mmCIF file of C-alpha atoms in Angstrom:
data_model
loop_
_atom_site.group_PDB
_atom_site.id
_atom_site.type_symbol
_atom_site.label_atom_id
_atom_site.label_comp_id
_atom_site.label_asym_id
_atom_site.label_seq_id
_atom_site.Cartn_x
_atom_site.Cartn_y
_atom_site.Cartn_z
ATOM 1 C CA MET K 24 249.255 248.238 61.086
ATOM 2 C CA LYS K 25 252.386 249.194 59.149
ATOM 3 C CA LYS K 26 251.943 252.804 60.287
ATOM 4 C CA LEU K 27 251.749 251.787 63.968
ATOM 5 C CA PHE K 28 254.812 249.597 63.516
ATOM 6 C CA SER K 29 256.740 252.528 61.979
ATOM 7 C CA VAL K 30 255.746 254.823 64.878
ATOM 8 C CA ALA K 31 256.919 252.198 67.371
ATOM 9 C CA ILE K 32 260.299 251.986 65.627
ATOM 10 C CA VAL K 33 260.685 255.773 65.712
ATOM 11 C CA LEU K 34 259.787 255.963 69.425
ATOM 12 C CA PHE K 35 262.149 253.085 70.222
ATOM 13 C CA SER K 36 264.959 254.873 68.342
ATOM 14 C CA VAL K 37 264.315 258.120 70.234
ATOM 15 C CA PHE K 38 264.341 256.382 73.624
ATOM 16 C CA SER K 39 267.509 254.474 72.668
ATOM 17 C CA VAL K 40 269.294 257.728 71.766
ATOM 18 C CA GLU K 41 268.138 259.342 75.024
ATOM 19 C CA ALA K 42 269.412 256.333 76.983
ATOM 20 C CA GLN K 43 272.758 256.514 75.207
ATOM 21 C CA GLU K 44 273.052 260.248 75.821
ATOM 22 C CA PHE K 45 272.023 260.089 79.471
ATOM 23 C CA GLN K 46 274.673 261.586 81.722
ATOM 24 C CA GLY K 47 274.971 262.750 85.268
ATOM 25 C CA LEU K 48 277.541 264.009 87.712
ATOM 26 C CA ALA K 49 278.034 263.692 91.450
ATOM 27 C CA VAL K 50 280.379 265.735 93.634
ATOM 28 C CA TYR K 51 281.983 263.931 96.582
ATOM 29 C CA GLU K 52 283.848 265.209 99.633
ATOM 30 C CA SER K 53 286.437 262.748 100.935
ATOM 31 C CA LYS K 54 287.837 262.985 104.464
ATOM 32 C CA THR K 55 290.248 260.622 106.202
ATOM 33 C CA SER K 56 290.782 260.739 109.954
ATOM 34 C CA THR K 57 294.349 261.654 110.954
ATOM 35 C CA SER K 58 293.924 260.987 114.696
ATOM 36 C CA ASP K 59 295.912 257.741 114.508
ATOM 37 C CA PHE K 60 298.862 259.544 112.925
ATOM 38 C CA LYS K 61 298.761 262.396 115.440
ATOM 39 C CA ALA K 62 298.681 259.976 118.359
ATOM 40 C CA ASN K 63 301.858 258.299 117.106
ATOM 41 C CA PHE K 64 303.807 261.541 116.632
ATOM 42 C CA GLY K 65 304.148 261.961 120.382
ATOM 43 C CA GLY K 66 307.143 260.147 121.768
ATOM 44 C CA ASN K 67 308.795 259.773 118.382
ATOM 45 C CA ARG K 68 312.250 261.199 118.913
ATOM 46 C CA GLU K 69 312.694 262.068 115.216
ATOM 47 C CA ILE K 70 309.670 264.406 115.194
ATOM 48 C CA THR K 71 310.124 267.892 116.656
ATOM 49 C CA PRO K 72 307.030 270.024 117.563
ATOM 50 C CA GLU K 73 307.691 272.206 114.517
ATOM 51 C CA MET K 74 307.943 269.172 112.233
ATOM 52 C CA GLN K 75 304.803 267.727 113.781
ATOM 53 C CA LYS K 76 302.812 270.893 113.083
ATOM 54 C CA ASN K 77 304.042 270.989 109.488
ATOM 55 C CA ILE K 78 303.218 267.310 108.954
ATOM 56 C CA GLU K 79 299.732 267.710 110.448
ATOM 57 C CA GLU K 80 298.948 270.672 108.192
ATOM 58 C CA ARG K 81 300.088 268.820 105.073
ATOM 59 C CA MET K 82 298.280 265.644 106.081
ATOM 60 C CA LYS K 83 295.043 267.542 106.695
ATOM 61 C CA LYS K 84 295.281 268.986 103.209
ATOM 62 C CA MET K 85 295.977 265.577 101.671
ATOM 63 C CA MET K 86 293.178 263.906 103.643
ATOM 64 C CA GLU K 87 290.429 266.360 102.620
ATOM 65 C CA LYS K 88 289.645 266.185 98.922
ATOM 66 C CA THR K 89 286.831 266.963 96.487
ATOM 67 C CA PHE K 90 286.064 264.634 93.579
ATOM 68 C CA VAL K 91 283.675 264.712 90.630
ATOM 69 C CA LEU K 92 282.079 261.548 89.230
ATOM 70 C CA ASN K 93 280.760 261.882 85.666
ATOM 71 C CA PHE K 94 278.684 258.889 84.624
ATOM 72 C CA ASP K 95 276.389 257.456 81.984
ATOM 73 C CA LYS K 96 274.532 254.133 81.871
ATOM 74 C CA THR K 97 277.661 251.964 81.664
ATOM 75 C CA ALA K 98 280.795 253.980 82.454
ATOM 76 C CA SER K 99 282.162 256.742 84.660
ATOM 77 C CA ILE K 100 285.227 258.873 85.320
ATOM 78 C CA TYR K 101 286.168 259.920 88.846
ATOM 79 C CA LYS K 102 288.677 262.727 89.234
ATOM 80 C CA GLU K 103 289.915 264.990 92.008
ATOM 81 C CA GLN K 104 289.130 268.671 91.643
ATOM 82 C CA GLU K 105 292.365 270.581 91.275
ATOM 83 C CA LYS K 106 293.333 273.061 93.990
ATOM 84 C CA LEU K 107 295.888 275.837 93.974
ATOM 85 C CA ASP K 108 298.966 274.620 95.838
ATOM 86 C CA ALA K 109 301.069 276.773 98.102
ATOM 87 C CA PRO K 110 304.606 277.487 96.810
ATOM 88 C CA GLY K 111 306.879 274.489 97.268
ATOM 89 C CA GLN K 112 304.009 272.040 97.907
ATOM 90 C CA ASN K 113 303.582 270.602 94.450
ATOM 91 C CA GLY K 114 306.821 268.637 94.140
ATOM 92 C CA THR K 115 307.306 264.959 93.371
ATOM 93 C CA GLY K 116 307.111 263.958 97.033
ATOM 94 C CA MET K 117 303.789 265.723 97.607
ATOM 95 C CA ARG K 118 302.281 264.319 94.404
ATOM 96 C CA MET K 119 303.426 260.845 95.411
ATOM 97 C CA MET K 120 301.880 261.165 98.880
ATOM 98 C CA SER K 121 298.654 262.561 97.405
ATOM 99 C CA SER K 122 298.410 259.560 95.085
ATOM 100 C CA MET K 123 298.974 257.126 97.964
ATOM 101 C CA MET K 124 296.269 258.912 99.981
ATOM 102 C CA GLY K 125 293.600 258.395 97.328
ATOM 103 C CA GLY K 126 294.162 261.448 95.161
ATOM 104 C CA GLY K 127 295.550 262.260 91.752
ATOM 105 C CA GLY K 128 294.782 260.696 88.405
ATOM 106 C CA THR K 129 291.523 259.740 86.715
ATOM 107 C CA THR K 130 289.658 256.550 87.597
ATOM 108 C CA TYR K 131 287.589 255.083 84.768
ATOM 109 C CA LYS K 132 285.036 252.341 85.461
ATOM 110 C CA ASN K 133 283.056 250.364 82.912
ATOM 111 C CA VAL K 134 280.425 248.346 84.791
ATOM 112 C CA LYS K 135 279.254 246.610 81.608
ATOM 113 C CA GLU K 136 282.720 245.224 80.880
ATOM 114 C CA LYS K 137 283.538 245.041 84.637
ATOM 115 C CA THR K 138 286.903 246.735 84.147
ATOM 116 C CA TYR K 139 288.649 249.852 85.425
ATOM 117 C CA SER K 140 291.754 251.870 84.698
ATOM 118 C CA VAL K 141 293.463 254.671 86.593
ATOM 119 C CA ASP K 142 296.533 256.753 85.793
ATOM 120 C CA LYS K 143 298.894 257.238 88.713
ATOM 121 C CA GLU K 144 302.219 258.950 89.282
ATOM 122 C CA PHE K 145 304.576 257.339 91.766
ATOM 123 C CA MET K 146 308.136 258.510 92.430
ATOM 124 C CA GLY K 147 308.449 260.302 89.097
ATOM 125 C CA LYS K 148 307.051 257.476 86.957
ATOM 126 C CA GLU K 149 303.626 257.349 85.336
ATOM 127 C CA PHE K 150 301.585 254.160 85.518
ATOM 128 C CA LEU K 151 298.296 253.114 83.947
ATOM 129 C CA VAL K 152 296.699 250.559 86.251
ATOM 130 C CA LYS K 153 294.235 248.377 84.316
ATOM 131 C CA ASP K 154 292.321 245.522 85.905
ATOM 132 C CA SER K 155 288.954 243.887 86.556
ATOM 133 C CA LEU K 156 286.569 245.674 88.887
ATOM 134 C CA PRO K 157 286.649 244.165 92.386
ATOM 135 C CA LYS K 158 283.439 242.223 93.006
ATOM 136 C CA LEU K 159 282.289 242.907 96.553
ATOM 137 C CA GLU K 160 279.849 240.580 98.308
ATOM 138 C CA TRP K 161 277.412 243.276 99.400
ATOM 139 C CA LYS K 162 275.124 242.523 102.324
ATOM 140 C CA MET K 163 271.904 244.467 101.839
ATOM 141 C CA GLU K 164 270.508 246.092 104.981
ATOM 142 C CA SER K 165 267.022 247.509 105.720
ATOM 143 C CA GLU K 166 268.345 250.669 107.409
ATOM 144 C CA THR K 167 267.766 253.922 105.505
ATOM 145 C CA LYS K 168 268.737 257.589 105.749
ATOM 146 C CA GLN K 169 268.370 260.766 103.731
ATOM 147 C CA ILE K 170 271.308 262.146 101.733
ATOM 148 C CA GLY K 171 270.676 265.251 99.652
ATOM 149 C CA GLY K 172 266.950 264.570 99.458
ATOM 150 C CA TYR K 173 267.392 260.954 98.340
ATOM 151 C CA THR K 174 266.337 257.956 100.435
ATOM 152 C CA CYS K 175 269.446 255.803 100.711
ATOM 153 C CA TYR K 176 269.730 252.179 101.779
ATOM 154 C CA LYS K 177 272.631 250.679 103.695
ATOM 155 C CA ALA K 178 274.909 247.923 102.377
ATOM 156 C CA THR K 179 278.074 246.458 103.903
ATOM 157 C CA ALA K 180 280.965 244.401 102.588
ATOM 158 C CA VAL K 181 284.465 243.266 103.511
ATOM 159 C CA LYS K 182 287.308 243.688 101.028
ATOM 160 C CA PRO K 183 291.080 243.105 100.995
ATOM 161 C CA ALA K 184 293.004 246.254 101.937
ATOM 162 C CA SER K 185 294.831 247.837 99.003
ATOM 163 C CA GLN K 186 298.543 247.687 99.804
ATOM 164 C CA SER K 187 299.175 250.865 97.783
ATOM 165 C CA ASP K 188 296.465 252.933 99.511
ATOM 166 C CA PHE K 189 298.110 254.366 102.612
ATOM 167 C CA ARG K 190 294.789 255.565 104.000
ATOM 168 C CA ASN K 191 294.460 251.970 105.179
ATOM 169 C CA PHE K 192 297.441 252.290 107.547
ATOM 170 C CA ARG K 193 296.614 251.463 111.169
ATOM 171 C CA PRO K 194 298.766 251.950 114.294
ATOM 172 C CA LYS K 195 300.295 248.760 115.605
ATOM 173 C CA LYS K 196 298.376 247.599 118.677
ATOM 174 C CA ASP K 197 301.482 246.846 120.742
ATOM 175 C CA GLU K 198 302.995 250.252 119.862
ATOM 176 C CA ALA K 199 300.231 252.151 121.662
ATOM 177 C CA LYS K 200 300.905 250.209 124.882
ATOM 178 C CA LYS K 201 304.584 251.168 125.014
ATOM 179 C CA ASP K 202 305.782 254.002 127.197
ATOM 180 C CA GLU K 203 307.587 257.012 125.737
ATOM 181 C CA LYS K 204 311.077 255.490 126.131
ATOM 182 C CA GLU K 205 310.154 252.249 124.384
ATOM 183 C CA LYS K 206 308.476 253.791 121.360
ATOM 184 C CA THR K 207 310.236 253.384 118.025
ATOM 185 C CA THR K 208 312.305 256.229 116.633
ATOM 186 C CA ASN K 209 311.070 255.358 113.140
ATOM 187 C CA LEU K 210 307.544 256.663 112.497
ATOM 188 C CA MET K 211 307.007 254.144 109.681
ATOM 189 C CA ASP K 212 307.557 251.271 112.133
ATOM 190 C CA SER K 213 304.595 252.471 114.224
ATOM 191 C CA PHE K 214 302.038 251.503 111.579
ATOM 192 C CA GLU K 215 300.924 248.412 109.712
ATOM 193 C CA MET K 216 298.606 247.581 106.821
ATOM 194 C CA PRO K 217 295.511 245.509 107.723
ATOM 195 C CA LYS K 218 294.617 242.500 105.612
ATOM 196 C CA GLU K 219 291.030 243.623 105.057
ATOM 197 C CA VAL K 220 288.675 246.535 105.684
ATOM 198 C CA THR K 221 284.927 246.706 106.335
ATOM 199 C CA ILE K 222 282.953 248.905 103.946
ATOM 200 C CA THR K 223 279.640 250.635 104.671
ATOM 201 C CA ALA K 224 277.838 252.153 101.692
ATOM 202 C CA TRP K 225 274.602 254.089 101.238
ATOM 203 C CA TYR K 226 272.969 253.913 97.793
ATOM 204 C CA ALA K 227 269.968 255.664 96.223
ATOM 205 C CA PRO K 228 267.623 253.405 94.192
ATOM 206 C CA GLU K 229 266.002 256.596 92.834
ATOM 207 C CA ILE K 230 269.166 256.995 90.744
ATOM 208 C CA PRO K 231 269.324 253.512 89.117
ATOM 209 C CA ILE K 232 272.993 253.714 88.146
ATOM 210 C CA ASN K 233 275.416 250.913 89.050
ATOM 211 C CA GLN K 234 278.155 253.381 89.994
ATOM 212 C CA GLY K 235 279.879 255.061 92.916
ATOM 213 C CA PRO K 236 283.068 256.883 93.949
ATOM 214 C CA GLU K 237 286.532 255.351 93.497
ATOM 215 C CA ASN K 238 286.209 251.625 92.631
ATOM 216 C CA TYR K 239 282.881 251.157 94.380
ATOM 217 C CA TRP K 240 279.995 249.768 92.333
ATOM 218 C CA GLY K 241 277.596 246.819 92.247
ATOM 219 C CA LEU K 242 274.556 248.220 94.084
ATOM 220 C CA PRO K 243 271.077 248.918 92.613
ATOM 221 C CA GLY K 244 271.519 252.671 92.796
ATOM 222 C CA LEU K 245 274.171 255.385 92.819
ATOM 223 C CA ILE K 246 276.350 255.157 95.945
ATOM 224 C CA LEU K 247 276.094 258.520 97.710
ATOM 225 C CA GLU K 248 278.201 257.687 100.770
ATOM 226 C CA VAL K 249 280.864 255.110 101.536
ATOM 227 C CA SER K 250 283.016 254.581 104.618
ATOM 228 C CA ASP K 251 285.741 252.176 105.688
ATOM 229 C CA GLY K 252 285.966 253.485 109.247
ATOM 230 C CA LYS K 253 288.763 255.992 108.629
ATOM 231 C CA THR K 254 287.784 257.446 105.265
ATOM 232 C CA VAL K 255 284.304 258.821 104.576
ATOM 233 C CA ILE K 256 283.313 259.808 101.027
ATOM 234 C CA LEU K 257 280.046 261.777 100.997
ATOM 235 C CA CYS K 258 278.133 263.089 97.993
ATOM 236 C CA SER K 259 277.347 266.817 98.249
ATOM 237 C CA LYS K 260 275.702 267.357 94.848
ATOM 238 C CA VAL K 261 273.971 265.362 92.111
ATOM 239 C CA VAL K 262 273.088 266.670 88.643
ATOM 240 C CA LEU K 263 271.183 264.451 86.207
ATOM 241 C CA ASN K 264 270.998 265.064 82.458
ATOM 242 C CA ALA K 265 273.161 268.175 82.517
ATOM 243 C CA LYS K 266 273.165 270.212 79.311
ATOM 244 C CA GLU K 267 276.943 270.076 78.986
ATOM 245 C CA LYS K 268 278.143 266.551 78.210
ATOM 246 C CA VAL K 269 281.536 265.228 79.291
ATOM 247 C CA ALA K 270 283.628 262.734 77.324
ATOM 248 C CA ILE K 271 283.711 259.619 79.503
ATOM 249 C CA LYS K 272 286.854 257.940 78.259
ATOM 250 C CA ALA K 273 289.499 255.757 79.850
ATOM 251 C CA PRO K 274 292.922 257.345 80.535
ATOM 252 C CA THR K 275 295.699 256.220 78.199
ATOM 253 C CA LYS K 276 298.876 257.764 79.641
ATOM 254 C CA GLY K 277 301.439 255.710 81.549
ATOM 255 C CA LYS K 278 303.028 252.278 81.675
ATOM 256 C CA VAL K 279 300.283 249.627 81.657
ATOM 257 C CA ILE K 280 300.368 247.542 84.820
ATOM 258 C CA SER K 281 297.942 245.385 86.820
ATOM 259 C CA GLN K 282 296.736 246.387 90.295
ATOM 260 C CA LYS K 283 298.753 243.579 91.871
ATOM 261 C CA GLU K 284 301.912 244.661 90.053
ATOM 262 C CA TYR K 285 301.365 248.288 91.058
ATOM 263 C CA ASP K 286 300.828 247.329 94.713
ATOM 264 C CA GLU K 287 304.012 245.256 94.657
ATOM 265 C CA THR K 288 305.957 248.173 93.132
ATOM 266 C CA VAL K 289 304.741 250.605 95.805
ATOM 267 C CA THR K 290 305.343 248.119 98.642
ATOM 268 C CA LYS K 291 308.873 247.405 97.442
ATOM 269 C CA LYS K 292 309.785 251.096 97.217
ATOM 270 C CA MET K 293 308.284 251.860 100.610
ATOM 271 C CA GLU K 294 310.332 249.021 102.145
ATOM 272 C CA GLU K 295 313.453 250.544 100.594
ATOM 273 C CA MET K 296 312.555 253.924 102.113
ATOM 274 C CA ARG K 297 311.969 252.257 105.466
ATOM 275 C CA GLU K 298 315.431 250.703 105.366
ATOM 276 C CA GLN K 299 316.942 254.092 104.511
ATOM 277 C CA PHE K 300 315.388 255.577 107.635
ATOM 278 C CA LYS K 301 316.560 252.648 109.768
ATOM 279 C CA ASN K 302 320.104 252.973 108.510
ATOM 280 C CA GLY K 303 320.214 256.713 109.150
ATOM 281 C CA GLY K 304 319.987 257.619 105.492
ATOM 282 C CA GLY K 305 317.919 260.714 106.160
ATOM 283 C CA ARG K 306 315.326 261.663 103.592
ATOM 284 C CA PRO K 307 314.433 258.989 101.050
ATOM 285 C CA ASN K 308 315.349 259.533 97.434
ATOM 286 C CA PHE K 309 312.133 259.979 95.403
ATOM 287 C CA ARG K 310 313.309 258.179 92.274
ATOM 288 C CA MET K 311 312.202 255.049 90.480
ATOM 289 C CA GLY K 312 315.330 254.300 88.476
ATOM 290 C CA ASN K 313 315.583 254.639 84.703
#
């Protein structure tokens, strides 16, 4: 009896170590539609055809990104894969815009502690956003589809729109109805931030990990696709129990700030930039003070 008990302890210890060492990675391709932005370029007297082409090329680059999610049983890190930038396209302004369009930094999620942290750079200052994971009220659907060989189930939810994520920008409804002469000369005045967005996610119960891209979590399986209508994040590769392990640790660099405080900081600075444009101040000054 003692011998059987000892064997059970050994087996339990082995399985516990394997569970602790379990790791996986998922590669995601993120694409955000730019059709709303393109539609509002026309008729804007500040945007020349040359400027429009340049803006569209830069926006396309910012709106198409590749991310890697490394995860274990309780935590994950989600980071954009670095790309070689063209000369002159890696300045403060471009990094700021990339951050506001869902790129840059490392997002750490701990689903056991229900917390997250992400390091962000905005207007030359480094922030470390630390907060509780948003709890979405997922509505489980019966619809299924195949993603990368996995049977995925559909789930939907509604969440407040992040005021610092400019992928959520929508054209103002009344702006589209105006004729060319009535349209605003300030591009920033053509858009508004919605109060909430509808999320559609597809998760794979075959991968029983409570994780997903960005801040998405809370489903009984790894989220392989998520969409809010404008942005689609689709998993292109999954590797389970890879030989090479990755240190899944929270970022530590930057001024610690809550998500609400960070959103307020970004909103305030963007309002200042908006006023600069209105008052004929030309390009905004990408600085955050001392």
